[in-house]
Short mmCIF file of C-alpha atoms in Angstrom, two decimals:
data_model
loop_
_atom_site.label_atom_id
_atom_site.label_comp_id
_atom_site.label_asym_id
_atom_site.label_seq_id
_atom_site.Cartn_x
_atom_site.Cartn_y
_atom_site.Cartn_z
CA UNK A 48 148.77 85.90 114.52
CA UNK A 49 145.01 86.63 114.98
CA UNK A 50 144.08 87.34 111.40
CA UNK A 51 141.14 87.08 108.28
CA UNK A 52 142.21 85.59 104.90
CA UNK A 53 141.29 86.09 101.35
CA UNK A 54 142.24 84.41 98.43
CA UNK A 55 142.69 86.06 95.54
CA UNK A 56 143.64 89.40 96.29
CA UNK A 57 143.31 90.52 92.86
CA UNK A 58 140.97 88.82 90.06
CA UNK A 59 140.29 89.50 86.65
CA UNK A 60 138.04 87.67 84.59
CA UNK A 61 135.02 87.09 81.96
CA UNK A 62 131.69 87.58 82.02
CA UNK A 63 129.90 84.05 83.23
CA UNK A 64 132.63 82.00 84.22
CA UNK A 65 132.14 80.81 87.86
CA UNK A 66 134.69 81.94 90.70
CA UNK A 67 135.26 81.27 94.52
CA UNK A 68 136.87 83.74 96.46
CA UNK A 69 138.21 82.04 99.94
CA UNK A 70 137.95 83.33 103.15
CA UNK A 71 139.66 81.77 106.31
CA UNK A 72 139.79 83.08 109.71
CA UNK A 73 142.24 81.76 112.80
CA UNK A 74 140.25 83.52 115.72
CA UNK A 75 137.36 80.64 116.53
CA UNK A 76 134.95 83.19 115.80
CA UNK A 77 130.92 82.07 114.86
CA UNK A 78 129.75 85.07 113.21
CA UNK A 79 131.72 85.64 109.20
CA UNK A 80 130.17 88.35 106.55
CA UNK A 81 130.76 89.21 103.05
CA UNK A 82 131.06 92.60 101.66
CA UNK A 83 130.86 94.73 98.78
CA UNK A 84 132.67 97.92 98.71
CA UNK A 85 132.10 100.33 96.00
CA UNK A 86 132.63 104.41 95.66
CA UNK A 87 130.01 106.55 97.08
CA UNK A 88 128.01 103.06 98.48
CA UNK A 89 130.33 102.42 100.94
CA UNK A 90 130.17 98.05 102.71
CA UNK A 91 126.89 96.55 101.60
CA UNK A 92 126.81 93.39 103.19
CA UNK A 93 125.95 90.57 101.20
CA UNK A 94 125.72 87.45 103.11
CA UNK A 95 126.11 86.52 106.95
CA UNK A 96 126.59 83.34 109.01
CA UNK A 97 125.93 83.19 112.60
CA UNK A 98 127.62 80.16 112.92
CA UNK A 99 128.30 76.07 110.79
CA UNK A 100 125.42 76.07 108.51
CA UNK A 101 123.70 78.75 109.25
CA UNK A 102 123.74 81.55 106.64
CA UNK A 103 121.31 84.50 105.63
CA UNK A 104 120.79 87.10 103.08
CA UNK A 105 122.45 90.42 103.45
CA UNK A 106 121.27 93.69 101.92
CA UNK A 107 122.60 92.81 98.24
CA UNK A 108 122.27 88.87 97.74
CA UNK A 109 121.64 88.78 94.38
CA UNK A 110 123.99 87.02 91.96
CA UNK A 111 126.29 85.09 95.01
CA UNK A 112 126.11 81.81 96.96
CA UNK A 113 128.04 81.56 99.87
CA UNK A 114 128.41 78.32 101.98
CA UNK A 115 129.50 77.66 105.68
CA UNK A 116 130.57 74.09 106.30
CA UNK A 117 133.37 74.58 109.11
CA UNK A 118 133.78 77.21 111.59
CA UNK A 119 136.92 78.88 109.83
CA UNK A 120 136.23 78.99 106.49
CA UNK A 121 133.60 81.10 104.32
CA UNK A 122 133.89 81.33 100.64
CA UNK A 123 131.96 83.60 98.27
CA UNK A 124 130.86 82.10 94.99
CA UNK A 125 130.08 83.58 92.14
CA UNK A 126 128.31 81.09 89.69
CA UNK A 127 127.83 83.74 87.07
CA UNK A 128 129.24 87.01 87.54
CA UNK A 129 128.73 90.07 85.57
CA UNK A 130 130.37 93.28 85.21
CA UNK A 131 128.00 94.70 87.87
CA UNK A 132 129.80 92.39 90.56
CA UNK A 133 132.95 94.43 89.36
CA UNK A 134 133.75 95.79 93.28
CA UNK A 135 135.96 95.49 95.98
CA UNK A 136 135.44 92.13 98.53
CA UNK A 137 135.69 91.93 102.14
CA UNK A 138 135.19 89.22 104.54
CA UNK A 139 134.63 89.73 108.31
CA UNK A 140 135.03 87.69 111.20
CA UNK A 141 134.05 88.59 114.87
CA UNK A 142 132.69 86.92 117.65
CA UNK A 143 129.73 87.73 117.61
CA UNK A 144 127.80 90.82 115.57
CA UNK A 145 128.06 93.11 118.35
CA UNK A 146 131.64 92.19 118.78
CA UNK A 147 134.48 94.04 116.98
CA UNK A 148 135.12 93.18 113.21
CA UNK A 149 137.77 91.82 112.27
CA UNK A 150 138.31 92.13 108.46
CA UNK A 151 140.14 90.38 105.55
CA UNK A 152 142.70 92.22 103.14
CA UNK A 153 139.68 92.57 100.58
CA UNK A 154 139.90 90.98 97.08
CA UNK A 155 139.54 93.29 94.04
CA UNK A 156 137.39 91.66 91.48
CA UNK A 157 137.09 92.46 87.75
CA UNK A 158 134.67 91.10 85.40
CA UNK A 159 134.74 91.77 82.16
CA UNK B 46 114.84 98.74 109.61
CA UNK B 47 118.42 99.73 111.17
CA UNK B 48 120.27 102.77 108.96
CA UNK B 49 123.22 104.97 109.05
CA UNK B 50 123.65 108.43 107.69
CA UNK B 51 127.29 109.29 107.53
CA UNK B 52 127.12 113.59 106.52
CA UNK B 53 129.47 114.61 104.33
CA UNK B 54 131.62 111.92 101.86
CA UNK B 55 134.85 114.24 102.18
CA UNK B 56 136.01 116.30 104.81
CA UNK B 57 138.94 118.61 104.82
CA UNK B 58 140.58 119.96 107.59
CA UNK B 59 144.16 121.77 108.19
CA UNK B 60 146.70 120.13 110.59
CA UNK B 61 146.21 120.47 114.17
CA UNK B 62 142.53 121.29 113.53
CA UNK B 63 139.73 119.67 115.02
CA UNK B 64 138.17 116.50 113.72
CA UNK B 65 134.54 116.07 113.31
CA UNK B 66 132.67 112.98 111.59
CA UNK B 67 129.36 112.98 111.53
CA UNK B 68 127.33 109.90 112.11
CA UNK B 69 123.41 109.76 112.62
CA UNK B 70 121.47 106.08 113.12
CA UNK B 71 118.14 104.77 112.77
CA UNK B 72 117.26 101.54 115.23
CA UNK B 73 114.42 100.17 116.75
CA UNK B 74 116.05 98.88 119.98
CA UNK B 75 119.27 100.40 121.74
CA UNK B 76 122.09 100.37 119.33
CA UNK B 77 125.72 99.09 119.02
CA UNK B 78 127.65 101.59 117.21
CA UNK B 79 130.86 101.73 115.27
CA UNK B 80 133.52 103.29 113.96
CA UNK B 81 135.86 101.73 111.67
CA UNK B 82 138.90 103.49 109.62
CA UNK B 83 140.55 102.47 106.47
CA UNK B 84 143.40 103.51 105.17
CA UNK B 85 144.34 103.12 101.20
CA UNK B 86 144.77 99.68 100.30
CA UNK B 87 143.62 98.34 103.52
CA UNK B 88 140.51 96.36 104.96
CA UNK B 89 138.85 97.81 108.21
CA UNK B 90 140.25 98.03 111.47
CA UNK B 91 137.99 99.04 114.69
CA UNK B 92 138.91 102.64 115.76
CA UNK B 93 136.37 102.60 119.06
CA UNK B 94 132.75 100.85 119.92
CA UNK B 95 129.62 101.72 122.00
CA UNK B 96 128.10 98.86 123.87
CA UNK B 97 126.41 99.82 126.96
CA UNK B 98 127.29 102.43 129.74
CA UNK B 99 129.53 105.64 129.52
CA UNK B 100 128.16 107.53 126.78
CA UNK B 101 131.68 109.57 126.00
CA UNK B 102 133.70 106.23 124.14
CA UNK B 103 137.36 106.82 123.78
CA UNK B 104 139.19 105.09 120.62
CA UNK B 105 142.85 104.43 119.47
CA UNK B 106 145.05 107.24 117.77
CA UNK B 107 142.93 109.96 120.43
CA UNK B 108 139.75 109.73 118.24
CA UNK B 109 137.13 109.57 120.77
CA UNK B 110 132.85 109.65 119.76
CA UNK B 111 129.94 110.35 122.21
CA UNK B 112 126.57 108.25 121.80
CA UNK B 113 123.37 110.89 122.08
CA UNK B 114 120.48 109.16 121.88
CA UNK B 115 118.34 111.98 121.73
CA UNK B 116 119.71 113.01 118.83
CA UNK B 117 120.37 109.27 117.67
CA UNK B 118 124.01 110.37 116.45
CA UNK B 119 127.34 108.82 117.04
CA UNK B 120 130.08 111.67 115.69
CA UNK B 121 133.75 110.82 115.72
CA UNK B 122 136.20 113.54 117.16
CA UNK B 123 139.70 114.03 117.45
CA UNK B 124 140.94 117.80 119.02
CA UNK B 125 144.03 118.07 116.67
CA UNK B 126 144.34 116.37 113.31
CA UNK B 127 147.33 114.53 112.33
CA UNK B 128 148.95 113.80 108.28
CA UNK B 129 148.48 110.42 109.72
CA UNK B 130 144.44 110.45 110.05
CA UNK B 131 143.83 110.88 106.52
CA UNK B 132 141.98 107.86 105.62
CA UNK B 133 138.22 106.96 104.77
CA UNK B 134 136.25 106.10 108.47
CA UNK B 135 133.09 103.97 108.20
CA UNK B 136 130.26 104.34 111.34
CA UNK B 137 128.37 101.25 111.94
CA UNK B 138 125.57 99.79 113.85
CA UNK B 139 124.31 96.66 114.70
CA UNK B 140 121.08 95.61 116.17
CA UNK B 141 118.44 92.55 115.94
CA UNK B 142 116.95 92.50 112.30
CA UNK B 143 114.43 89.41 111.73
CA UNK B 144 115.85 87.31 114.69
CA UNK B 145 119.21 88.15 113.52
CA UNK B 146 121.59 90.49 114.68
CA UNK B 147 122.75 92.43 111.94
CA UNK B 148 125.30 94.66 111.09
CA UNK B 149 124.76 98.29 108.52
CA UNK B 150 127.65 100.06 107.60
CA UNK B 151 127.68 104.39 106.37
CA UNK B 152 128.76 105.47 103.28
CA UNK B 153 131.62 106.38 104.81
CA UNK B 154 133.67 109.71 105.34
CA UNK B 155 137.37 110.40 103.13
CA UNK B 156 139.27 112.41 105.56
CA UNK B 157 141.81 115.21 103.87
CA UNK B 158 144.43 116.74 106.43
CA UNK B 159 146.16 119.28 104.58
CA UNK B 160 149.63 120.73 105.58
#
Protein backbone atom coordinates (compact mmCIF):
# COMPACT_ATOMS: atom_id res chain seq x y z
CA UNK A 1 0.00 0.00 0.00
CA UNK A 2 1.11 3.45 -1.34
CA UNK A 3 1.52 5.28 1.93
CA UNK A 4 3.67 8.22 4.21
CA UNK A 5 4.98 7.21 7.67
CA UNK A 6 5.57 8.92 10.90
CA UNK A 7 7.02 7.83 13.90
CA UNK A 8 5.84 8.85 16.87
CA UNK A 9 2.39 9.59 16.52
CA UNK A 10 2.14 11.10 19.82
CA UNK A 11 5.19 12.74 21.88
CA UNK A 12 5.47 14.32 25.04
CA UNK A 13 8.47 15.67 26.39
CA UNK A 14 10.85 18.43 28.17
CA UNK A 15 12.02 21.46 27.31
CA UNK A 16 15.72 20.95 25.54
CA UNK A 17 16.02 17.43 25.17
CA UNK A 18 16.69 16.54 21.48
CA UNK A 19 14.03 14.42 19.41
CA UNK A 20 13.72 12.86 15.83
CA UNK A 21 10.50 12.38 14.45
CA UNK A 22 10.76 9.73 11.34
CA UNK A 23 9.26 9.98 8.22
CA UNK A 24 9.27 7.15 5.52
CA UNK A 25 7.53 7.05 2.31
CA UNK A 26 6.99 3.73 -0.13
CA UNK A 27 5.97 5.73 -3.37
CA UNK A 28 9.71 6.55 -4.99
CA UNK A 29 8.79 10.00 -4.77
CA UNK A 30 11.85 13.01 -4.91
CA UNK A 31 10.09 15.82 -3.47
CA UNK A 32 9.30 15.23 0.93
CA UNK A 33 8.14 18.41 3.22
CA UNK A 34 7.67 19.03 6.79
CA UNK A 35 4.84 20.76 8.36
CA UNK A 36 3.56 22.56 11.18
CA UNK A 37 -0.05 22.66 11.84
CA UNK A 38 -1.41 24.89 14.42
CA UNK A 39 -5.13 26.57 15.06
CA UNK A 40 -5.94 29.59 13.13
CA UNK A 41 -2.19 29.23 11.13
CA UNK A 42 -3.16 26.49 9.29
CA UNK A 43 0.40 24.06 7.35
CA UNK A 44 3.45 26.27 7.55
CA UNK A 45 5.96 24.43 5.86
CA UNK A 46 9.12 24.12 7.45
CA UNK A 47 11.61 22.37 5.41
CA UNK A 48 11.60 20.83 1.75
CA UNK A 49 13.78 18.42 -0.26
CA UNK A 50 13.65 18.20 -3.90
CA UNK A 51 15.39 15.19 -3.93
CA UNK A 52 18.93 12.95 -1.87
CA UNK A 53 20.69 15.82 -0.37
CA UNK A 54 19.09 18.48 -1.40
CA UNK A 55 17.08 20.35 1.25
CA UNK A 56 15.87 24.10 1.76
CA UNK A 57 14.29 26.34 4.20
CA UNK A 58 10.57 26.55 4.41
CA UNK A 59 8.57 29.49 5.73
CA UNK A 60 9.28 28.64 9.59
CA UNK A 61 12.91 27.01 9.82
CA UNK A 62 13.83 28.14 12.91
CA UNK A 63 14.61 25.75 15.76
CA UNK A 64 14.67 22.24 13.29
CA UNK A 65 17.27 20.36 11.22
CA UNK A 66 16.09 18.06 8.87
CA UNK A 67 18.36 15.70 6.79
CA UNK A 68 17.81 13.73 3.45
CA UNK A 69 20.26 10.91 2.96
CA UNK A 70 18.04 8.26 0.95
CA UNK A 71 15.18 8.77 -1.24
CA UNK A 72 12.52 7.32 1.31
CA UNK A 73 13.29 8.59 4.38
CA UNK A 74 13.08 12.29 5.92
CA UNK A 75 13.34 12.87 9.56
CA UNK A 76 12.70 16.10 11.48
CA UNK A 77 15.05 16.89 14.32
CA UNK A 78 14.61 18.84 16.94
CA UNK A 79 18.01 19.54 18.77
CA UNK A 80 16.37 21.80 21.30
CA UNK A 81 12.80 22.18 21.34
CA UNK A 82 10.73 24.53 23.25
CA UNK A 83 7.23 24.85 24.14
CA UNK A 84 6.72 27.05 21.03
CA UNK A 85 7.41 23.85 18.78
CA UNK A 86 4.33 22.46 20.81
CA UNK A 87 2.14 21.73 17.27
CA UNK A 88 0.89 19.20 15.19
CA UNK A 89 3.63 17.44 12.45
CA UNK A 90 3.10 16.44 9.00
CA UNK A 91 5.29 15.02 6.45
CA UNK A 92 4.51 15.03 2.68
CA UNK A 93 5.61 13.10 -0.10
CA UNK A 94 4.72 13.68 -3.87
CA UNK A 95 6.37 13.44 -6.96
CA UNK A 96 7.10 16.35 -7.62
CA UNK A 97 5.69 19.93 -5.99
CA UNK A 98 3.15 20.33 -8.52
CA UNK A 99 2.15 16.77 -8.09
CA UNK A 100 -0.52 15.66 -5.57
CA UNK A 101 0.52 15.42 -1.80
CA UNK A 102 0.56 12.69 -0.29
CA UNK A 103 0.65 13.12 3.55
CA UNK A 104 1.75 11.25 6.74
CA UNK A 105 -0.69 10.49 9.79
CA UNK A 106 0.88 13.70 11.54
CA UNK A 107 2.71 13.38 14.91
CA UNK A 108 1.38 15.45 17.86
CA UNK A 109 4.23 16.92 19.74
CA UNK A 110 4.29 18.30 23.30
CA UNK A 111 7.01 20.09 24.93
CA UNK A 112 6.91 21.00 28.11
CA UNK B 1 6.08 35.98 -3.08
CA UNK B 2 3.25 33.17 -3.67
CA UNK B 3 0.10 33.57 -0.94
CA UNK B 4 -3.24 32.19 -0.21
CA UNK B 5 -6.20 33.84 1.37
CA UNK B 6 -8.67 31.25 2.45
CA UNK B 7 -12.13 33.76 3.58
CA UNK B 8 -13.79 32.73 6.32
CA UNK B 9 -12.11 30.03 9.13
CA UNK B 10 -15.71 28.43 9.71
CA UNK B 11 -18.47 27.99 7.54
CA UNK B 12 -21.88 26.70 8.36
CA UNK B 13 -24.27 25.47 6.14
CA UNK B 14 -27.65 23.25 6.52
CA UNK B 15 -27.86 19.83 4.76
CA UNK B 16 -28.49 19.73 1.18
CA UNK B 17 -27.31 23.35 0.92
CA UNK B 18 -24.81 24.60 -1.28
CA UNK B 19 -21.12 24.56 -0.54
CA UNK B 20 -18.94 27.47 -1.06
CA UNK B 21 -15.09 27.81 0.01
CA UNK B 22 -13.49 30.61 -0.75
CA UNK B 23 -9.96 30.64 -1.94
CA UNK B 24 -8.02 33.76 -3.41
CA UNK B 25 -4.00 33.44 -4.53
CA UNK B 26 -1.22 35.64 -5.07
CA UNK B 27 1.60 34.28 -7.81
CA UNK B 28 3.90 35.68 -10.04
CA UNK B 29 3.71 33.03 -12.82
CA UNK B 30 0.57 30.76 -13.66
CA UNK B 31 -0.38 28.83 -10.64
CA UNK B 32 -0.98 25.19 -9.50
CA UNK B 33 -3.77 25.19 -7.16
CA UNK B 34 -5.12 22.93 -4.48
CA UNK B 35 -7.54 21.73 -2.48
CA UNK B 36 -6.95 19.42 0.24
CA UNK B 37 -9.60 18.15 3.05
CA UNK B 38 -9.02 16.85 6.47
CA UNK B 39 -11.07 15.23 8.48
CA UNK B 40 -10.55 15.01 12.54
CA UNK B 41 -7.65 13.08 13.37
CA UNK B 42 -6.46 12.75 9.90
CA UNK B 43 -3.49 14.08 7.66
CA UNK B 44 -4.46 15.59 4.17
CA UNK B 45 -5.85 13.90 1.36
CA UNK B 46 -6.15 15.68 -2.27
CA UNK B 47 -9.87 16.53 -2.93
CA UNK B 48 -9.14 18.01 -6.75
CA UNK B 49 -6.03 20.00 -8.55
CA UNK B 50 -5.60 22.67 -11.30
CA UNK B 51 -2.71 22.14 -13.61
CA UNK B 52 -3.22 23.46 -16.98
CA UNK B 53 -6.34 23.50 -19.33
CA UNK B 54 -10.15 23.29 -18.43
CA UNK B 55 -10.67 25.92 -16.04
CA UNK B 56 -14.01 24.15 -14.33
CA UNK B 57 -11.80 21.11 -12.17
CA UNK B 58 -14.01 18.40 -10.89
CA UNK B 59 -12.90 16.60 -7.45
CA UNK B 60 -13.91 13.41 -5.46
CA UNK B 61 -17.11 13.31 -3.15
CA UNK B 62 -18.86 15.95 -6.13
CA UNK B 63 -16.78 18.93 -4.81
CA UNK B 64 -15.79 20.57 -7.92
CA UNK B 65 -13.63 24.40 -7.99
CA UNK B 66 -13.22 26.73 -11.05
CA UNK B 67 -9.73 28.58 -11.59
CA UNK B 68 -10.51 32.56 -12.53
CA UNK B 69 -7.59 34.14 -13.12
CA UNK B 70 -8.96 37.40 -13.40
CA UNK B 71 -10.05 37.33 -10.20
CA UNK B 72 -6.95 35.10 -9.07
CA UNK B 73 -9.46 32.83 -6.95
CA UNK B 74 -9.82 29.14 -6.76
CA UNK B 75 -13.38 28.54 -4.65
CA UNK B 76 -14.43 25.01 -3.81
CA UNK B 77 -18.18 24.06 -4.48
CA UNK B 78 -20.33 21.30 -3.87
CA UNK B 79 -24.43 21.87 -4.93
CA UNK B 80 -25.78 19.86 -1.88
CA UNK B 81 -23.91 19.39 1.38
CA UNK B 82 -23.61 16.13 2.98
CA UNK B 83 -23.11 15.18 7.28
CA UNK B 84 -20.20 13.58 5.62
CA UNK B 85 -18.34 16.93 4.30
CA UNK B 86 -17.85 18.34 7.59
CA UNK B 87 -14.21 18.55 7.88
CA UNK B 88 -11.48 21.41 7.73
CA UNK B 89 -10.39 21.92 3.62
CA UNK B 90 -6.99 23.55 3.01
CA UNK B 91 -6.45 25.51 -0.72
CA UNK B 92 -2.98 25.42 -1.89
CA UNK B 93 -0.68 26.67 -4.49
CA UNK B 94 2.49 25.98 -5.76
CA UNK B 95 4.71 27.88 -8.02
CA UNK B 96 8.66 28.60 -8.59
CA UNK B 97 10.00 30.52 -5.44
CA UNK B 98 13.98 31.19 -5.64
CA UNK B 99 14.62 28.36 -8.25
CA UNK B 100 12.46 26.19 -6.24
CA UNK B 101 9.12 25.14 -6.68
CA UNK B 102 7.33 25.68 -3.65
CA UNK B 103 4.31 24.84 -2.11
CA UNK B 104 1.86 27.61 0.41
CA UNK B 105 -0.91 26.26 2.08
CA UNK B 106 -4.45 28.66 3.47
CA UNK B 107 -5.41 28.90 6.77
CA UNK B 108 -7.81 26.66 6.04
CA UNK B 109 -11.76 26.52 6.17
CA UNK B 110 -13.77 24.18 9.25
CA UNK B 111 -16.81 23.14 7.46
CA UNK B 112 -20.18 22.75 9.84
CA UNK B 113 -23.17 20.82 8.07
CA UNK B 114 -25.89 21.01 10.40
CA UNK B 115 -28.97 18.63 10.35
Amino acid sequence: EAQVTQNPRYLITVTGKKLTVTCSQNMNHEYMSWYRQDPGLGLRQIYYSMNVEVTDKGDVPEGYKVSRKEKRNFPLILESPSPNQTSLYFCASSLQPVNEQFFGPGTRLTVL
Amino acid sequence: AQSVTQLGSHVSVSEGALVLLRCNYSSSVPPYLFWYVQYPNQGLQLLLKYTTGATLVKGINGFEAEFKKSETSFHLTKPSAHMSDAAEYFCAVSDYSGGYQKVTFGTGTKLQVIP
